[in-house]
């Protein structure tokens, strides 16, 4: 077996990929226990799966080989692409979630995620702007991995985009239409604007998640787009 994977629990819930791998989607399990989560992800009737599950103790379980398409993202959208499962690797972090008692992700869990994610992005040459949360690709339906997920830890290892350090003052967008256009350009499905802004806040400004496009939210988005387009944060 492989040094970063502790156990295999093969799931029957996969099919063939129709696209090159170019994204990673992070989830929480939203289940009372990791065993219950794995059982569900391996249940043919549930028709869901992920490539990996990581327990709170840091055990990494592989359910589906990376070469196959796992069924983790459901109806989803990112940067113009609506078939996220076909192009992504899905990692479930066990956490009871907003349904069963949301709590911080323990260090042991993140310490198991970091080398696994590092290997995945290196193997498939995945830009860190495409390491996203389920709520980023399904803002109308999903909250995971949620506002307690330590994106800054991943950013330290260059495995996710950092939050912009310095924000320019002033309002970079003339009106809401311009803001939503920019939000879609960054990646989000903006067909429900308030939900899209909530997902953006959950990822980039978790201290206040209200779906309002205030000045700080507008400045963060503007800086993210500038950084990404200038190639600083590929
Ligand atoms: Zn999810």
PDB file of C-alpha atoms and ligand atoms in Angstrom:
ATOM      1  CA  UNK A   1       0.000   0.000   0.000  1.00  0.00           C
ATOM      2  CA  UNK A   2       0.935   3.555  -0.264  1.00  0.00           C
ATOM      3  CA  UNK A   3       2.521   5.606   2.491  1.00  0.00           C
ATOM      4  CA  UNK A   4      -0.203   8.281   2.522  1.00  0.00           C
ATOM      5  CA  UNK A   5      -3.170   5.884   2.430  1.00  0.00           C
ATOM      6  CA  UNK A   6      -3.822   3.763   5.503  1.00  0.00           C
ATOM      7  CA  UNK A   7      -6.748   1.674   4.341  1.00  0.00           C
ATOM      8  CA  UNK A   8      -8.842   0.806   1.271  1.00  0.00           C
ATOM      9  CA  UNK A   9     -12.634   0.515   1.420  1.00  0.00           C
ATOM     10  CA  UNK A  10     -13.544   0.131  -2.248  1.00  0.00           C
ATOM     11  CA  UNK A  11     -16.822   1.833  -3.137  1.00  0.00           C
ATOM     12  CA  UNK A  12     -18.916   0.608  -6.086  1.00  0.00           C
ATOM     13  CA  UNK A  13     -20.043   4.199  -6.721  1.00  0.00           C
ATOM     14  CA  UNK A  14     -17.889   5.424  -9.620  1.00  0.00           C
ATOM     15  CA  UNK A  15     -17.731   5.445 -13.396  1.00  0.00           C
ATOM     16  CA  UNK A  16     -15.245   6.403 -16.097  1.00  0.00           C
ATOM     17  CA  UNK A  17     -13.899   9.941 -16.319  1.00  0.00           C
ATOM     18  CA  UNK A  18     -14.625  11.990 -19.405  1.00  0.00           C
ATOM     19  CA  UNK A  19     -12.252  14.823 -18.588  1.00  0.00           C
ATOM     20  CA  UNK A  20      -8.730  15.498 -17.445  1.00  0.00           C
ATOM     21  CA  UNK A  21      -8.297  16.014 -13.688  1.00  0.00           C
ATOM     22  CA  UNK A  22      -7.979  19.748 -12.980  1.00  0.00           C
ATOM     23  CA  UNK A  23      -9.672  20.348  -9.610  1.00  0.00           C
ATOM     24  CA  UNK A  24      -9.877  19.142  -6.008  1.00  0.00           C
ATOM     25  CA  UNK A  25     -13.116  19.500  -4.049  1.00  0.00           C
ATOM     26  CA  UNK A  26     -12.979  19.367  -0.252  1.00  0.00           C
ATOM     27  CA  UNK A  27     -16.008  18.245   1.753  1.00  0.00           C
ATOM     28  CA  UNK A  28     -17.073  17.414   5.259  1.00  0.00           C
ATOM     29  CA  UNK A  29     -19.008  14.204   5.845  1.00  0.00           C
ATOM     30  CA  UNK A  30     -21.926  15.743   7.791  1.00  0.00           C
ATOM     31  CA  UNK A  31     -22.440  12.389   9.550  1.00  0.00           C
ATOM     32  CA  UNK A  32     -22.348  11.391  13.242  1.00  0.00           C
ATOM     33  CA  UNK A  33     -19.334   9.077  12.781  1.00  0.00           C
ATOM     34  CA  UNK A  34     -16.644   8.403  10.210  1.00  0.00           C
ATOM     35  CA  UNK A  35     -17.717   4.752   9.990  1.00  0.00           C
ATOM     36  CA  UNK A  36     -21.271   5.790   9.150  1.00  0.00           C
ATOM     37  CA  UNK A  37     -19.898   8.165   6.516  1.00  0.00           C
ATOM     38  CA  UNK A  38     -17.761   5.442   4.886  1.00  0.00           C
ATOM     39  CA  UNK A  39     -20.693   3.007   4.945  1.00  0.00           C
ATOM     40  CA  UNK A  40     -22.857   5.526   3.116  1.00  0.00           C
ATOM     41  CA  UNK A  41     -20.138   6.372   0.573  1.00  0.00           C
ATOM     42  CA  UNK A  42     -19.864   2.623  -0.175  1.00  0.00           C
ATOM     43  CA  UNK A  43     -23.615   1.937  -0.309  1.00  0.00           C
ATOM     44  CA  UNK A  44     -24.732   1.292  -3.901  1.00  0.00           C
ATOM     45  CA  UNK A  45     -28.202   2.633  -3.051  1.00  0.00           C
ATOM     46  CA  UNK A  46     -26.806   6.009  -1.918  1.00  0.00           C
ATOM     47  CA  UNK A  47     -25.062   6.603  -5.280  1.00  0.00           C
ATOM     48  CA  UNK A  48     -22.451   8.864  -3.654  1.00  0.00           C
ATOM     49  CA  UNK A  49     -18.733   8.444  -3.077  1.00  0.00           C
ATOM     50  CA  UNK A  50     -15.431  10.278  -2.847  1.00  0.00           C
ATOM     51  CA  UNK A  51     -11.861   9.323  -3.616  1.00  0.00           C
ATOM     52  CA  UNK A  52     -10.714   9.704  -0.021  1.00  0.00           C
ATOM     53  CA  UNK A  53     -12.100  10.021   3.504  1.00  0.00           C
ATOM     54  CA  UNK A  54      -9.928  11.399   6.313  1.00  0.00           C
ATOM     55  CA  UNK A  55     -10.909  10.708   9.918  1.00  0.00           C
ATOM     56  CA  UNK A  56     -10.473  13.241  12.703  1.00  0.00           C
ATOM     57  CA  UNK A  57      -7.534  11.115  13.924  1.00  0.00           C
ATOM     58  CA  UNK A  58      -5.842  11.456  10.517  1.00  0.00           C
ATOM     59  CA  UNK A  59      -6.559   8.038   9.035  1.00  0.00           C
ATOM     60  CA  UNK A  60      -6.727   8.250   5.224  1.00  0.00           C
ATOM     61  CA  UNK A  61      -9.121   5.780   3.577  1.00  0.00           C
ATOM     62  CA  UNK A  62      -9.277   5.380  -0.207  1.00  0.00           C
ATOM     63  CA  UNK A  63     -12.675   4.516  -1.692  1.00  0.00           C
ATOM     64  CA  UNK A  64     -12.225   5.168  -5.413  1.00  0.00           C
ATOM     65  CA  UNK A  65      -9.002   5.240  -7.504  1.00  0.00           C
ATOM     66  CA  UNK A  66      -8.083   8.737  -8.700  1.00  0.00           C
ATOM     67  CA  UNK A  67      -8.324   7.585 -12.331  1.00  0.00           C
ATOM     68  CA  UNK A  68     -12.087   6.978 -11.931  1.00  0.00           C
ATOM     69  CA  UNK A  69     -14.901   9.480 -11.495  1.00  0.00           C
ATOM     70  CA  UNK A  70     -16.284   9.510  -7.957  1.00  0.00           C
ATOM     71  CA  UNK A  71     -19.729  10.959  -7.241  1.00  0.00           C
ATOM     72  CA  UNK A  72     -19.132  13.669  -4.655  1.00  0.00           C
ATOM     73  CA  UNK A  73     -20.030  17.087  -6.044  1.00  0.00           C
ATOM     74  CA  UNK A  74     -23.495  16.520  -7.502  1.00  0.00           C
ATOM     75  CA  UNK A  75     -24.974  19.401  -9.480  1.00  0.00           C
ATOM     76  CA  UNK A  76     -22.091  21.876  -9.512  1.00  0.00           C
ATOM     77  CA  UNK A  77     -20.258  24.616 -11.377  1.00  0.00           C
ATOM     78  CA  UNK A  78     -16.785  26.154 -11.295  1.00  0.00           C
ATOM     79  CA  UNK A  79     -15.125  28.539 -13.765  1.00  0.00           C
ATOM     80  CA  UNK A  80     -17.556  27.773 -16.559  1.00  0.00           C
ATOM     81  CA  UNK A  81     -17.444  24.030 -16.027  1.00  0.00           C
ATOM     82  CA  UNK A  82     -20.610  22.261 -14.909  1.00  0.00           C
ATOM     83  CA  UNK A  83     -19.282  18.711 -14.759  1.00  0.00           C
ATOM     84  CA  UNK A  84     -17.157  19.059 -11.660  1.00  0.00           C
ATOM     85  CA  UNK A  85     -17.095  15.327 -10.807  1.00  0.00           C
ATOM     86  CA  UNK A  86     -15.581  14.431 -14.179  1.00  0.00           C
ATOM     87  CA  UNK A  87     -12.651  16.798 -13.667  1.00  0.00           C
ATOM     88  CA  UNK A  88     -12.057  16.571  -9.929  1.00  0.00           C
ATOM     89  CA  UNK A  89     -10.789  14.540  -7.021  1.00  0.00           C
ATOM     90  CA  UNK A  90     -13.087  14.553  -3.989  1.00  0.00           C
ATOM     91  CA  UNK A  91     -11.812  14.406  -0.413  1.00  0.00           C
ATOM     92  CA  UNK A  92     -14.225  13.988   2.505  1.00  0.00           C
ATOM     93  CA  UNK A  93     -13.014  15.177   5.904  1.00  0.00           C
ATOM     94  CA  UNK A  94     -14.991  13.633   8.707  1.00  0.00           C
ATOM     95  CA  UNK A  95     -16.857  16.288  10.660  1.00  0.00           C
ATOM     96  CA  UNK A  96     -20.410  16.025  12.025  1.00  0.00           C
ATOM     97  CA  UNK A  97     -21.060  19.216  10.087  1.00  0.00           C
ATOM     98  CA  UNK A  98     -23.816  21.777  10.374  1.00  0.00           C
ATOM     99  CA  UNK A  99     -26.332  18.905  10.569  1.00  0.00           C
ATOM    100  CA  UNK A 100     -24.831  16.841  13.405  1.00  0.00           C
ATOM    101  CA  UNK A 101     -22.644  19.302  15.395  1.00  0.00           C
ATOM    102  CA  UNK A 102     -20.078  21.350  13.472  1.00  0.00           C
ATOM    103  CA  UNK A 103     -16.690  21.568  15.193  1.00  0.00           C
ATOM    104  CA  UNK A 104     -13.095  22.535  14.377  1.00  0.00           C
ATOM    105  CA  UNK A 105     -10.999  20.219  12.194  1.00  0.00           C
ATOM    106  CA  UNK A 106      -8.298  18.647  14.433  1.00  0.00           C
ATOM    107  CA  UNK A 107      -4.610  19.143  13.625  1.00  0.00           C
ATOM    108  CA  UNK A 108      -4.126  15.398  13.022  1.00  0.00           C
ATOM    109  CA  UNK A 109      -6.741  15.515  10.281  1.00  0.00           C
ATOM    110  CA  UNK A 110      -5.190  18.517   8.529  1.00  0.00           C
ATOM    111  CA  UNK A 111      -1.712  17.000   8.899  1.00  0.00           C
ATOM    112  CA  UNK A 112      -2.955  13.944   6.995  1.00  0.00           C
ATOM    113  CA  UNK A 113      -4.660  16.086   4.360  1.00  0.00           C
ATOM    114  CA  UNK A 114      -1.647  18.271   3.538  1.00  0.00           C
ATOM    115  CA  UNK A 115       0.723  15.599   2.121  1.00  0.00           C
ATOM    116  CA  UNK A 116      -2.132  13.843   0.308  1.00  0.00           C
ATOM    117  CA  UNK A 117      -3.280  17.072  -1.294  1.00  0.00           C
ATOM    118  CA  UNK A 118       0.310  17.973  -2.124  1.00  0.00           C
ATOM    119  CA  UNK A 119       0.760  14.709  -3.971  1.00  0.00           C
ATOM    120  CA  UNK A 120      -2.552  15.128  -5.827  1.00  0.00           C
ATOM    121  CA  UNK A 121      -1.866  18.663  -7.063  1.00  0.00           C
ATOM    122  CA  UNK A 122       1.673  17.756  -8.068  1.00  0.00           C
ATOM    123  CA  UNK A 123       0.668  14.541  -9.868  1.00  0.00           C
ATOM    124  CA  UNK A 124      -2.133  16.164 -11.849  1.00  0.00           C
ATOM    125  CA  UNK A 125      -0.657  19.679 -12.098  1.00  0.00           C
ATOM    126  CA  UNK A 126      -3.731  21.287 -10.518  1.00  0.00           C
ATOM    127  CA  UNK A 127      -3.666  25.087 -10.105  1.00  0.00           C
ATOM    128  CA  UNK A 128      -4.286  26.105  -6.504  1.00  0.00           C
ATOM    129  CA  UNK A 129      -7.155  28.342  -7.633  1.00  0.00           C
ATOM    130  CA  UNK A 130      -8.902  25.036  -8.408  1.00  0.00           C
ATOM    131  CA  UNK A 131      -8.598  23.623  -4.890  1.00  0.00           C
ATOM    132  CA  UNK A 132     -12.064  24.505  -3.665  1.00  0.00           C
ATOM    133  CA  UNK A 133     -14.796  23.628  -1.190  1.00  0.00           C
ATOM    134  CA  UNK A 134     -18.072  21.923  -2.034  1.00  0.00           C
ATOM    135  CA  UNK A 135     -19.889  25.154  -1.132  1.00  0.00           C
ATOM    136  CA  UNK A 136     -17.773  26.989  -3.739  1.00  0.00           C
ATOM    137  CA  UNK A 137     -19.041  24.726  -6.530  1.00  0.00           C
ATOM    138  CA  UNK A 138     -22.613  24.279  -5.220  1.00  0.00           C
ATOM    139  CA  UNK A 139     -23.402  27.524  -3.350  1.00  0.00           C
ATOM    140  CA  UNK A 140     -27.151  27.048  -3.512  1.00  0.00           C
ATOM    141  CA  UNK A 141     -27.093  23.618  -1.854  1.00  0.00           C
ATOM    142  CA  UNK A 142     -23.959  23.132   0.240  1.00  0.00           C
ATOM    143  CA  UNK A 143     -22.126  24.589   3.246  1.00  0.00           C
ATOM    144  CA  UNK A 144     -19.130  22.231   3.411  1.00  0.00           C
ATOM    145  CA  UNK A 145     -16.360  22.197   4.409  1.00  0.00           C
ATOM    146  CA  UNK A 146     -17.597  25.365   6.121  1.00  0.00           C
ATOM    147  CA  UNK A 147     -16.301  28.456   7.838  1.00  0.00           C
ATOM    148  CA  UNK A 148     -14.142  26.543  10.357  1.00  0.00           C
ATOM    149  CA  UNK A 149     -12.049  24.897   7.656  1.00  0.00           C
ATOM    150  CA  UNK A 150      -8.431  26.164   7.921  1.00  0.00           C
ATOM    151  CA  UNK A 151      -7.865  27.354   4.353  1.00  0.00           C
ATOM    152  CA  UNK A 152      -4.980  29.490   5.612  1.00  0.00           C
ATOM    153  CA  UNK A 153      -3.077  26.325   6.566  1.00  0.00           C
ATOM    154  CA  UNK A 154      -3.408  25.028   2.990  1.00  0.00           C
ATOM    155  CA  UNK A 155      -2.435  28.434   1.621  1.00  0.00           C
ATOM    156  CA  UNK A 156       0.767  28.358   3.721  1.00  0.00           C
ATOM    157  CA  UNK A 157       1.787  25.250   1.781  1.00  0.00           C
ATOM    158  CA  UNK A 158       0.697  26.821  -1.514  1.00  0.00           C
ATOM    159  CA  UNK A 159      -2.094  24.260  -1.790  1.00  0.00           C
ATOM    160  CA  UNK A 160      -4.918  26.837  -1.938  1.00  0.00           C
ATOM    161  CA  UNK A 161      -5.145  30.515  -2.764  1.00  0.00           C
ATOM    162  CA  UNK A 162      -4.271  32.777   0.153  1.00  0.00           C
ATOM    163  CA  UNK A 163      -6.652  35.430   1.301  1.00  0.00           C
ATOM    164  CA  UNK A 164      -5.362  38.710  -0.148  1.00  0.00           C
ATOM    165  CA  UNK A 165      -3.049  40.329   2.394  1.00  0.00           C
ATOM    166  CA  UNK A 166      -3.625  43.923   1.425  1.00  0.00           C
ATOM    167  CA  UNK A 167      -6.914  45.316   0.219  1.00  0.00           C
ATOM    168  CA  UNK A 168      -7.205  48.490  -1.763  1.00  0.00           C
ATOM    169  CA  UNK A 169      -9.789  50.842  -0.399  1.00  0.00           C
ATOM    170  CA  UNK A 170     -12.555  52.247  -2.512  1.00  0.00           C
ATOM    171  CA  UNK A 171     -15.240  50.386  -4.383  1.00  0.00           C
ATOM    172  CA  UNK A 172     -13.891  48.545  -7.425  1.00  0.00           C
ATOM    173  CA  UNK A 173     -17.367  47.672  -8.773  1.00  0.00           C
ATOM    174  CA  UNK A 174     -19.894  50.244  -9.998  1.00  0.00           C
ATOM    175  CA  UNK A 175     -22.956  48.185  -9.256  1.00  0.00           C
ATOM    176  CA  UNK A 176     -24.194  44.733  -8.217  1.00  0.00           C
ATOM    177  CA  UNK A 177     -24.286  43.550 -11.824  1.00  0.00           C
ATOM    178  CA  UNK A 178     -20.580  44.248 -12.213  1.00  0.00           C
ATOM    179  CA  UNK A 179     -19.884  42.495  -8.923  1.00  0.00           C
ATOM    180  CA  UNK A 180     -21.797  39.330  -9.915  1.00  0.00           C
ATOM    181  CA  UNK A 181     -20.120  39.252 -13.307  1.00  0.00           C
ATOM    182  CA  UNK A 182     -16.758  39.363 -11.553  1.00  0.00           C
ATOM    183  CA  UNK A 183     -17.851  36.692  -9.073  1.00  0.00           C
ATOM    184  CA  UNK A 184     -18.801  34.407 -11.940  1.00  0.00           C
ATOM    185  CA  UNK A 185     -15.493  35.136 -13.629  1.00  0.00           C
ATOM    186  CA  UNK A 186     -13.711  34.071 -10.473  1.00  0.00           C
ATOM    187  CA  UNK A 187     -15.622  30.782 -10.592  1.00  0.00           C
ATOM    188  CA  UNK A 188     -18.954  30.873  -8.786  1.00  0.00           C
ATOM    189  CA  UNK A 189     -22.408  29.985 -10.087  1.00  0.00           C
ATOM    190  CA  UNK A 190     -24.231  33.269  -9.500  1.00  0.00           C
ATOM    191  CA  UNK A 191     -27.713  32.185 -10.531  1.00  0.00           C
ATOM    192  CA  UNK A 192     -28.735  32.771  -6.891  1.00  0.00           C
ATOM    193  CA  UNK A 193     -26.734  35.905  -6.070  1.00  0.00           C
ATOM    194  CA  UNK A 194     -27.197  35.906  -2.289  1.00  0.00           C
ATOM    195  CA  UNK A 195     -26.209  32.231  -1.994  1.00  0.00           C
ATOM    196  CA  UNK A 196     -23.155  32.862  -4.165  1.00  0.00           C
ATOM    197  CA  UNK A 197     -22.087  35.749  -1.921  1.00  0.00           C
ATOM    198  CA  UNK A 198     -22.619  33.604   1.189  1.00  0.00           C
ATOM    199  CA  UNK A 199     -20.408  30.870  -0.292  1.00  0.00           C
ATOM    200  CA  UNK A 200     -17.776  33.474  -1.168  1.00  0.00           C
ATOM    201  CA  UNK A 201     -17.865  34.826   2.374  1.00  0.00           C
ATOM    202  CA  UNK A 202     -17.699  31.333   3.913  1.00  0.00           C
ATOM    203  CA  UNK A 203     -14.467  30.787   2.020  1.00  0.00           C
ATOM    204  CA  UNK A 204     -12.849  34.249   2.076  1.00  0.00           C
ATOM    205  CA  UNK A 205     -14.330  36.142   5.020  1.00  0.00           C
ATOM    206  CA  UNK A 206     -15.790  33.606   7.425  1.00  0.00           C
ATOM    207  CA  UNK A 207     -16.226  36.173  10.209  1.00  0.00           C
ATOM    208  CA  UNK A 208     -19.400  37.535   8.665  1.00  0.00           C
ATOM    209  CA  UNK A 209     -21.607  35.440   6.390  1.00  0.00           C
ATOM    210  CA  UNK A 210     -24.730  37.422   5.496  1.00  0.00           C
ATOM    211  CA  UNK A 211     -24.913  37.364   1.699  1.00  0.00           C
ATOM    212  CA  UNK A 212     -24.430  41.157   1.507  1.00  0.00           C
ATOM    213  CA  UNK A 213     -21.916  42.591  -0.952  1.00  0.00           C
ATOM    214  CA  UNK A 214     -20.274  45.039   1.434  1.00  0.00           C
ATOM    215  CA  UNK A 215     -17.115  47.005   0.682  1.00  0.00           C
ATOM    216  CA  UNK A 216     -14.748  44.428   2.174  1.00  0.00           C
ATOM    217  CA  UNK A 217     -16.296  41.587   0.162  1.00  0.00           C
ATOM    218  CA  UNK A 218     -16.007  43.646  -3.015  1.00  0.00           C
ATOM    219  CA  UNK A 219     -12.392  44.530  -2.276  1.00  0.00           C
ATOM    220  CA  UNK A 220     -11.458  40.890  -1.526  1.00  0.00           C
ATOM    221  CA  UNK A 221     -12.944  39.680  -4.808  1.00  0.00           C
ATOM    222  CA  UNK A 222     -11.240  42.440  -6.762  1.00  0.00           C
ATOM    223  CA  UNK A 223      -7.851  41.614  -5.246  1.00  0.00           C
ATOM    224  CA  UNK A 224      -8.306  37.873  -5.830  1.00  0.00           C
ATOM    225  CA  UNK A 225      -9.031  38.476  -9.503  1.00  0.00           C
ATOM    226  CA  UNK A 226      -6.078  40.834  -9.879  1.00  0.00           C
ATOM    227  CA  UNK A 227      -3.720  38.358  -8.187  1.00  0.00           C
ATOM    228  CA  UNK A 228      -4.954  35.414 -10.200  1.00  0.00           C
ATOM    229  CA  UNK A 229      -4.956  37.203 -13.524  1.00  0.00           C
ATOM    230  CA  UNK A 230      -1.485  38.598 -12.954  1.00  0.00           C
ATOM    231  CA  UNK A 231      -0.310  35.008 -12.490  1.00  0.00           C
ATOM    232  CA  UNK A 232       0.851  35.702  -8.941  1.00  0.00           C
ATOM    233  CA  UNK A 233      -1.392  33.006  -7.523  1.00  0.00           C
ATOM    234  CA  UNK A 234      -1.663  30.365 -10.147  1.00  0.00           C
TER     235      UNK A 234
HETATM  236 ZN1  LIG B   1     -19.841  17.871   0.217  1.00  0.00          ZN
END
